[in-house]
Short mmCIF file of C-alpha atoms (C1' of nucleotides) and ligand atoms in Angstrom, two decimals:
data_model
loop_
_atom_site.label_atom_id
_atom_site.label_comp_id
_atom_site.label_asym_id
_atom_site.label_seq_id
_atom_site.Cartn_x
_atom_site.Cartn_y
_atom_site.Cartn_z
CA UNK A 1 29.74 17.44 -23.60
CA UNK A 2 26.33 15.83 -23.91
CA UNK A 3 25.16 14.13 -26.53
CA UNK A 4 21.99 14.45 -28.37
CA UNK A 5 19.29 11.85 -28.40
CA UNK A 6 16.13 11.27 -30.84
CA UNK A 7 12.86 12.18 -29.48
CA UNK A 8 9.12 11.36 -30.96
CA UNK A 9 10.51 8.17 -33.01
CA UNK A 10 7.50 7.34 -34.73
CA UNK A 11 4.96 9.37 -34.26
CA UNK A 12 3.55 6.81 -31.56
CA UNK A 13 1.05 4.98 -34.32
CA UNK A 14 -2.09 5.55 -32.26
CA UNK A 15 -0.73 3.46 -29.77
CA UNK A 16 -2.09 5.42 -26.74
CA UNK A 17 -5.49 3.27 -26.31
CA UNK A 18 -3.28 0.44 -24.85
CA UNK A 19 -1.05 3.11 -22.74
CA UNK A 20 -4.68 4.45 -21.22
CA UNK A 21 -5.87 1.33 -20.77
CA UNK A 22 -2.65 0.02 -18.41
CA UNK A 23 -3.13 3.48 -16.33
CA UNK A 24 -6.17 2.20 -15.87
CA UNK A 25 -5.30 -1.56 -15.05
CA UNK A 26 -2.61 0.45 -12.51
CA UNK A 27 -5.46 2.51 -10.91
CA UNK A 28 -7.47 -0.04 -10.60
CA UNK A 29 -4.93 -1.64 -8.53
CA UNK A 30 -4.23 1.87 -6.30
CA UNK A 31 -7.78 2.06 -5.25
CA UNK A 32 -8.10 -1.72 -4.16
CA UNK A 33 -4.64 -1.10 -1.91
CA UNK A 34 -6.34 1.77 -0.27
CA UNK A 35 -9.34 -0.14 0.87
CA UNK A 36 -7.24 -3.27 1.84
CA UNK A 37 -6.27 -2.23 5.14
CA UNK A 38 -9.74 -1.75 5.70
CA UNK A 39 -10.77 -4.28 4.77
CA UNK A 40 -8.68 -6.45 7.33
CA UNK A 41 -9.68 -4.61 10.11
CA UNK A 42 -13.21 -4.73 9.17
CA UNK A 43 -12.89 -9.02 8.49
CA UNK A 44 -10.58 -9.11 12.21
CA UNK A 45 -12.95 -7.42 14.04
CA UNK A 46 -16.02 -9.26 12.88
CA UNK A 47 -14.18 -12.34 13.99
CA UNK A 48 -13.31 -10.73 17.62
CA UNK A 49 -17.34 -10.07 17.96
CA UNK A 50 -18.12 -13.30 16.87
CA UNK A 51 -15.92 -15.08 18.86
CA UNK A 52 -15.69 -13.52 21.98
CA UNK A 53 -18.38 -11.26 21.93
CA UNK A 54 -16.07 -8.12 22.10
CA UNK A 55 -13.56 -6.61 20.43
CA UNK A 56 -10.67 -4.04 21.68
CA UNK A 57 -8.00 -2.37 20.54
CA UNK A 58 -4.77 -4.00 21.77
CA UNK A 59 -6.59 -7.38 20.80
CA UNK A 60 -6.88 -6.06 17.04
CA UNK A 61 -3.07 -5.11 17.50
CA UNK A 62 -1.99 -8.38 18.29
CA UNK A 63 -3.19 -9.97 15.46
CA UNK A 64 -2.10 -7.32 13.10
CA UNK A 65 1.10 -7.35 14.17
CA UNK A 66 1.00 -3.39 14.77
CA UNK A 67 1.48 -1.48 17.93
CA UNK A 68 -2.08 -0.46 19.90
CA UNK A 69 -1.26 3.44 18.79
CA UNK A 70 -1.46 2.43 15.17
CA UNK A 71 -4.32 -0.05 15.37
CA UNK A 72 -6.23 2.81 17.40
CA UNK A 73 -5.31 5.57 14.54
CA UNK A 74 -6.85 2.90 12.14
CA UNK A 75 -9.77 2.21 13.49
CA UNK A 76 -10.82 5.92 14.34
CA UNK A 77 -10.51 6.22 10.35
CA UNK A 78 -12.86 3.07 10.03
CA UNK A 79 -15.34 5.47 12.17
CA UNK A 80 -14.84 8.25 9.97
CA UNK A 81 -15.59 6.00 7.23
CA UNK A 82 -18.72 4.95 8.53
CA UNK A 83 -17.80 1.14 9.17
CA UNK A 84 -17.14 0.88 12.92
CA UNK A 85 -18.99 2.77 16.32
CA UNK A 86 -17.67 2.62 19.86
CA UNK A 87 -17.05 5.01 23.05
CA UNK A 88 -13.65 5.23 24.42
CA UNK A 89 -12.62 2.76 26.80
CA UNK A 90 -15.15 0.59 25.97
CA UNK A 91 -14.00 -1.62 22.53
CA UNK A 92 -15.04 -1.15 19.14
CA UNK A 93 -18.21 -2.35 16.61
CA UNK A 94 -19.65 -2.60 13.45
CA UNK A 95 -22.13 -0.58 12.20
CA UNK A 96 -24.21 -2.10 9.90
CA UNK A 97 -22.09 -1.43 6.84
CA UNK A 98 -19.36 -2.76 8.34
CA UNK A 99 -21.00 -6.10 9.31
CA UNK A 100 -22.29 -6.16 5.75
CA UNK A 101 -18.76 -5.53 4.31
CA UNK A 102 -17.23 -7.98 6.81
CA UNK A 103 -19.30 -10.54 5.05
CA UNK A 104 -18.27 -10.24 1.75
CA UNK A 105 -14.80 -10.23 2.60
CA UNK A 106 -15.01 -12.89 5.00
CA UNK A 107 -16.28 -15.17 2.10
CA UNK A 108 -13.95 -14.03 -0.29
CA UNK A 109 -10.88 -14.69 2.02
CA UNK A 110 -12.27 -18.03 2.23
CA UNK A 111 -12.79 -18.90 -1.34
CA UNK A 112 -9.13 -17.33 -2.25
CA UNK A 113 -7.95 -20.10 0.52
CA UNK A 114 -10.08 -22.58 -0.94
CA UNK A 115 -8.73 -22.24 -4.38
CA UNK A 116 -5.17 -22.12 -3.33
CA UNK A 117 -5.29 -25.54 -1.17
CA UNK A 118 -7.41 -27.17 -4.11
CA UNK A 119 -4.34 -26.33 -6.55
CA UNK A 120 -1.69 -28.07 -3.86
CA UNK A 121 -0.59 -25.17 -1.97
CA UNK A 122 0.61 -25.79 1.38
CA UNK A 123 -2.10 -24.62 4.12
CA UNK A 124 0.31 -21.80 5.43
CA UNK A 125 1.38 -20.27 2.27
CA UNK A 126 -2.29 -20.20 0.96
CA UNK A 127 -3.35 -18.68 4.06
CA UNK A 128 -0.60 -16.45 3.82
CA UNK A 129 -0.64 -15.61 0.18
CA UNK A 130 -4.54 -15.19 0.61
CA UNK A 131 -4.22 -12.29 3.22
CA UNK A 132 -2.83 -10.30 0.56
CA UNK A 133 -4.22 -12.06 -2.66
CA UNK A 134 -7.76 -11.59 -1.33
CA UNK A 135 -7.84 -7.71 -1.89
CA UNK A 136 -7.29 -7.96 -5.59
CA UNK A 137 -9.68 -10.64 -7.15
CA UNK A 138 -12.41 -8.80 -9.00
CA UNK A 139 -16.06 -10.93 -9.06
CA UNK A 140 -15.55 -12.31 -12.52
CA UNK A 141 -11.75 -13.68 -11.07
CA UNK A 142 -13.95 -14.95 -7.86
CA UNK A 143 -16.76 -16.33 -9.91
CA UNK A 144 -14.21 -18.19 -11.83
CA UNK A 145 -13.01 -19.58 -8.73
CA UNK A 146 -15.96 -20.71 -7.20
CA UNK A 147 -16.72 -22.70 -10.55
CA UNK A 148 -13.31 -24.15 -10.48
CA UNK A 149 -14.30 -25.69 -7.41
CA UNK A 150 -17.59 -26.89 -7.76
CA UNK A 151 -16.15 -28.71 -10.97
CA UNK A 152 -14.30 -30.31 -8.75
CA UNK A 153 -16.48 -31.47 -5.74
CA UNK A 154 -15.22 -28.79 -2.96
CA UNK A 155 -18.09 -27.25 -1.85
CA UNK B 1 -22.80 5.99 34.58
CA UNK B 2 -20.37 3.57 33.13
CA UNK B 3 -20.75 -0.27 33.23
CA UNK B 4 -18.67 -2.36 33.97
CA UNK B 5 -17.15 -5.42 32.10
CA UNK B 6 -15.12 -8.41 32.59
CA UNK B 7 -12.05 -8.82 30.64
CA UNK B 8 -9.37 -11.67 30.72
CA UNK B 9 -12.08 -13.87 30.56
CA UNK B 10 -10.77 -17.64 30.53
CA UNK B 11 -6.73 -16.56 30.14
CA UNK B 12 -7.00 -17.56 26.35
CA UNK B 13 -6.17 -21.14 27.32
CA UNK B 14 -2.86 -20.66 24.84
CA UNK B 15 -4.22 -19.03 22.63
CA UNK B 16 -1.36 -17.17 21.29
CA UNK B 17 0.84 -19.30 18.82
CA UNK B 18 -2.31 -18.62 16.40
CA UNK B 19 -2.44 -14.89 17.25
CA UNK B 20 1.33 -15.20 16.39
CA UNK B 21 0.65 -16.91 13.01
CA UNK B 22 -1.79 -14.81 12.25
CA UNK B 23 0.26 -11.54 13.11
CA UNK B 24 3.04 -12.80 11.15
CA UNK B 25 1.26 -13.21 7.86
CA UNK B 26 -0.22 -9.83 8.43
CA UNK B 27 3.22 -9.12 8.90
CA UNK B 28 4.18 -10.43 5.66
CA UNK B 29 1.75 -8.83 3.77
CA UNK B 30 2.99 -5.68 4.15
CA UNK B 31 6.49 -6.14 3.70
CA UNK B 32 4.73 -7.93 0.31
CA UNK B 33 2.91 -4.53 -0.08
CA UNK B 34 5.55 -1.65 0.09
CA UNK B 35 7.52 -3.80 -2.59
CA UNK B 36 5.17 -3.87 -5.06
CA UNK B 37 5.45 -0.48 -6.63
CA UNK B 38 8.84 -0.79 -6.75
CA UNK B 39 8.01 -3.82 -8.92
CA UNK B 40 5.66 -2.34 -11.00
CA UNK B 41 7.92 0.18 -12.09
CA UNK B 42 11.10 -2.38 -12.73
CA UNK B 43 8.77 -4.48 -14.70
CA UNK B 44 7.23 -1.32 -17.02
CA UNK B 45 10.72 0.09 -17.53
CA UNK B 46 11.85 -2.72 -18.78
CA UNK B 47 9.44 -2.94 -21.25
CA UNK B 48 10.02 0.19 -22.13
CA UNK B 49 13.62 -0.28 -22.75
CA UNK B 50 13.31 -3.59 -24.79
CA UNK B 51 10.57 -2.02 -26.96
CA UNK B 52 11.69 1.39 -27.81
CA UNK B 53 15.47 1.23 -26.45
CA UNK B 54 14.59 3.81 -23.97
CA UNK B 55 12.72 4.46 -20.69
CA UNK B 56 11.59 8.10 -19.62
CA UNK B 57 10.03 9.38 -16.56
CA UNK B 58 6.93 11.06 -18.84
CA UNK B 59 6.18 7.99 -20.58
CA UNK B 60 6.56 5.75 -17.01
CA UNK B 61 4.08 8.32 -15.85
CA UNK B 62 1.58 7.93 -18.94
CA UNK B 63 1.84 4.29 -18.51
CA UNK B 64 0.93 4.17 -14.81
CA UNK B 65 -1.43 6.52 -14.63
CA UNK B 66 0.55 9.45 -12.18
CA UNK B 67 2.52 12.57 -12.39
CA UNK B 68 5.45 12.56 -14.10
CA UNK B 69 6.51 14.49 -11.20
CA UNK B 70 5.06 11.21 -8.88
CA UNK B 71 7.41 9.34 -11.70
CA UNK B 72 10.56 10.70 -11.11
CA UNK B 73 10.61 10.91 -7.20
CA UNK B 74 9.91 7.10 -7.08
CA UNK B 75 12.46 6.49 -10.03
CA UNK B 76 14.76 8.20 -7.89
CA UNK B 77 13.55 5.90 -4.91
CA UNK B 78 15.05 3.01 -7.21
CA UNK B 79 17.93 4.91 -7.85
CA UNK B 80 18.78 5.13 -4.24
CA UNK B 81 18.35 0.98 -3.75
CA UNK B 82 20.23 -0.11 -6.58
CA UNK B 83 17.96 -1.15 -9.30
CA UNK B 84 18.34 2.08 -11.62
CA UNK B 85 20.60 4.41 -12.99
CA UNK B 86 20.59 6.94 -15.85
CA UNK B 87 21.94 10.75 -15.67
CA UNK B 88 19.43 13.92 -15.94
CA UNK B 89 17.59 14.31 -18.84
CA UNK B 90 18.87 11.46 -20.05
CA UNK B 91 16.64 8.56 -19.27
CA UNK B 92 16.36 5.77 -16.66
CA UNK B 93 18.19 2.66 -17.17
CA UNK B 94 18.08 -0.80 -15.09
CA UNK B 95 21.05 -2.31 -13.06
CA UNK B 96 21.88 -5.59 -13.18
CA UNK B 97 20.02 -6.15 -9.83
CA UNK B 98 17.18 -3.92 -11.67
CA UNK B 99 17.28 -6.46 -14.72
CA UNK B 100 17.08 -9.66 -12.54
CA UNK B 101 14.10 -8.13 -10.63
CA UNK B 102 12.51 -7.48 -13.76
CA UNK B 103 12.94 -10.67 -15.16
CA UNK B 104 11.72 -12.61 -12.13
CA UNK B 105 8.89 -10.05 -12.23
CA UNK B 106 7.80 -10.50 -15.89
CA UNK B 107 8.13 -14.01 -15.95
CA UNK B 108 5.77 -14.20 -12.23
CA UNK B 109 3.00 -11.95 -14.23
CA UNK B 110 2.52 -14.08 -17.04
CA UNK B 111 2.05 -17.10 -14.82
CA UNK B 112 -0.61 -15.73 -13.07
CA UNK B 113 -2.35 -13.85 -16.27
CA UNK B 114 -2.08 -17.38 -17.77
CA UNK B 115 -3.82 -18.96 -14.66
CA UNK B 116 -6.29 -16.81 -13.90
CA UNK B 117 -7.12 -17.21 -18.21
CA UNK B 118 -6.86 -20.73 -18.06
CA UNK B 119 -9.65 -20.69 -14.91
CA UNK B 120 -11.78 -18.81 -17.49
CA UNK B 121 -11.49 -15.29 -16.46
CA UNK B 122 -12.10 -12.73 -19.38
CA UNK B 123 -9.11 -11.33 -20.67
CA UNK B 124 -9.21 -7.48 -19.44
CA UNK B 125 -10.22 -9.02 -15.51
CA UNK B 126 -7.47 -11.36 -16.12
CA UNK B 127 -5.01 -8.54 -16.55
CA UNK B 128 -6.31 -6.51 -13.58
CA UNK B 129 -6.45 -8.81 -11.27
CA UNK B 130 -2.94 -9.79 -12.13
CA UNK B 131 -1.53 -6.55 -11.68
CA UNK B 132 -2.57 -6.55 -7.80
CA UNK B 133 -2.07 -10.39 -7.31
CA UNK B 134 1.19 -10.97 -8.70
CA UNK B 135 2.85 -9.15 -5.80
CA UNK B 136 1.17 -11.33 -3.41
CA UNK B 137 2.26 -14.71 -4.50
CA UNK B 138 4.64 -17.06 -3.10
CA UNK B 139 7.13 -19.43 -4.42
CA UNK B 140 4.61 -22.54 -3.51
CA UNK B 141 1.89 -21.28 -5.03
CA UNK B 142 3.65 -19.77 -8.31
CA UNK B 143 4.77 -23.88 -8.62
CA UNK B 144 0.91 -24.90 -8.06
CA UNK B 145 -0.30 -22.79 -10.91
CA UNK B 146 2.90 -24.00 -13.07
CA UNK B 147 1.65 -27.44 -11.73
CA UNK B 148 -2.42 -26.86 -12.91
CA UNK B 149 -1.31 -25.30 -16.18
CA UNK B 150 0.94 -27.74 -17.32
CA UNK B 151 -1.12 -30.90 -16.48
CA UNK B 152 -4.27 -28.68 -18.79
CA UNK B 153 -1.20 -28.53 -21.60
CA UNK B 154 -1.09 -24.94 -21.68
CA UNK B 155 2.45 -24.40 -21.41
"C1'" DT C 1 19.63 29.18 -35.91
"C1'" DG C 2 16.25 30.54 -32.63
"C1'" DT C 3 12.35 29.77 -30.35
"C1'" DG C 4 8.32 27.57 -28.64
"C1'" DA C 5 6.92 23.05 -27.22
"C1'" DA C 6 7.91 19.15 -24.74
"C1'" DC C 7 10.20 17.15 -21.25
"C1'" DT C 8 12.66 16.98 -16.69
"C1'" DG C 9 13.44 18.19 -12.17
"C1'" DT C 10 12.50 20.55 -7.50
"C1'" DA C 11 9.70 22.32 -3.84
"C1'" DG C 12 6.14 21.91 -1.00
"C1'" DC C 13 1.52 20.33 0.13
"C1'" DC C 14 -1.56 16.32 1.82
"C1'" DA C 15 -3.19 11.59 3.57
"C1'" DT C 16 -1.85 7.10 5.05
"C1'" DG C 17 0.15 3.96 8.05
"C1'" DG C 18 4.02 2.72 10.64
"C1'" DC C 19 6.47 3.88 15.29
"C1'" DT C 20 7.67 5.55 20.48
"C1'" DA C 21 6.68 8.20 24.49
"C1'" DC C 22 3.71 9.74 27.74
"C1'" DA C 23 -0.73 10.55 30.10
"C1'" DC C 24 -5.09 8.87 31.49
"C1'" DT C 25 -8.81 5.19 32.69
"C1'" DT C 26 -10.28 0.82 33.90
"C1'" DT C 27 -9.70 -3.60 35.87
"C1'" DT C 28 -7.50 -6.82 38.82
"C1'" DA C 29 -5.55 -8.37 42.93
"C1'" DC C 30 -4.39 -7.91 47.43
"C1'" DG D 1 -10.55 0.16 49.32
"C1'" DT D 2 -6.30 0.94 47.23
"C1'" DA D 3 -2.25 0.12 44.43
"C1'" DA D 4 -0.37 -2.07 40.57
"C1'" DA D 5 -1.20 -3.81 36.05
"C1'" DA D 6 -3.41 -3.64 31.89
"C1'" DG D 7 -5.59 -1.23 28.54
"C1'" DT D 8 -6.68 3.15 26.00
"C1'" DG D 9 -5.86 7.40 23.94
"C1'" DT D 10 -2.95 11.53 22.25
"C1'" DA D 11 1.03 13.76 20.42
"C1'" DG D 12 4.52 13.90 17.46
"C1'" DC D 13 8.00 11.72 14.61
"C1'" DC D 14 9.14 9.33 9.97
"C1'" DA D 15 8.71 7.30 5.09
"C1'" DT D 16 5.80 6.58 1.22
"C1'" DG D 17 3.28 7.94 -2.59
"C1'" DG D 18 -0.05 10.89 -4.42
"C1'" DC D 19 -0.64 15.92 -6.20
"C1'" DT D 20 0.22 21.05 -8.26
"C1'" DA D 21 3.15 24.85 -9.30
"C1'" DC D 22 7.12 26.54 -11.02
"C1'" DA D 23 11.83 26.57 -12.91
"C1'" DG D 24 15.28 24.70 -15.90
"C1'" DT D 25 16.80 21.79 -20.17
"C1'" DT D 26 16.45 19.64 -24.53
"C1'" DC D 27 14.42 19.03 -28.98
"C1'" DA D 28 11.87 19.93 -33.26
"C1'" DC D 29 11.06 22.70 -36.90
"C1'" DA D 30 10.11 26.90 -39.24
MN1 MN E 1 -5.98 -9.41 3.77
MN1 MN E 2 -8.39 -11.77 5.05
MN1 MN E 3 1.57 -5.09 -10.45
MN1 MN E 4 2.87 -6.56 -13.49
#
DNA sequence: TGTGAACTGTAGCCATGGCTACACTTTTAC
DNA sequence: GTAAAAGTGTAGCCATGGCTACAGTTCACA
């Protein structure tokens, strides 16, 4: 016993330009997930460098949050990828396209902070909101940001 | 020929309640992350349902940009955690857990589309971005952008 | 009313990103 | 100088979320 149920209603109008363009919007989204892990690891270890002049494994683990096997799997892919150089035993580094990448995200993490604290948001949920936010703010989203706060006297 | 380094270098003079911090939003993040397809998918069938009284795994697919074979196994994911229902060939439909999710979901996208408009952000960025963001924001911050848009008079 | 088209579902592949367990290397401390 | 501790690396497990290929079901329409 199963009943039957209309099909093709209306012919659709020509609606599929706005169906294509929200697949879009949605891939869009997909791709930037992919490189956000990435892109972490690429801003964390930048810091480790900078700060103490080296940066290793189980150090990159502990501020992740992950265990030292998974940070290790991670950042053999960000040598695959080109980003990061090391020899084993002997911590990891950025190659030149990592430092470069390191940059931009370092200043984009700390423009998404920015933003957040100038609209009233407590320091720990903009920081924490910002480690995720960060990953999907295009340049015209960022751009709009930066004016936002030069209209309003923060740097 | 290996050299040697030093390592424990000043015992991180308690350092570690800000390796903590930092771990935990990390931490937070991706618990923030593995939700947000489910999300996505709440949201669009939804939308579905209230504009064409019916939700099916090809046109979920068409929408997001996948397989409708990618469709169904994560419609079945929701399935399995309570949020849809719906019998083969016959459609998905939302529980009421699915239909609170939704709401709280629809109602948390337009905030930030509105926002990130109101900041002067073209309209198609606007969208984008939102689509990534949105999963990213906490309560706090979704009451600072209420906050900003209100006191500009855009409801 | 039958049949081809459209849709739905299943199986099985792959990469990612978690994890634990275990083995190996380096560093520290005695 | 050696033994224990700390760090590193590998193997192998799991879930997720993509995909294609193929099989089964429903619908539209001639
Ligand atoms: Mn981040
Ligand atoms: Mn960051
Ligand atoms: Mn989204
Ligand atoms: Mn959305």
């Amino acid at each position: 016993m199963v009943r039957i149920r209309k099909r093709k209603a209306v012919e659709a109008a020509v609606e599929l330009p706005a169906e294509l363009t929200q697949a879009r919007r949605f891939s869009k989204t997909r791709s930037a997930q992919s490189g956000a892990l990435l892109e972490d690891y690429v801003e964390l270890i930048a810091d480790l460098l900078s700060t103490g002049g080296e940066a290793r494994p189980t150090d990159v683990a502990r501020r992740l949050g992950v265990s030292h096997a998974t940070a290790i799997k991670t950042i053999s892919r960000l040598k695959r990828e080109g980003l990061a150089t090391g020899l084993p035993y002997r911590g990891v580094f950025l190659t030149q396209d990592g430092q470069k990448l390191a940059a931009r995200v370092r200043a984009r993490h700390r423009l998404v902070v920015d933003m957040l604290l100038a609209l009233g948001v407590p320091a720990e949920a903009a920081e924490a909101d910002a480690e995720g936010i960060e990953h999907y703010v295009s340049e015209a989203t960022l751009k709009a940001f930066a004016q936002f706060l030069e209209s309003r006297g923060q740097s």
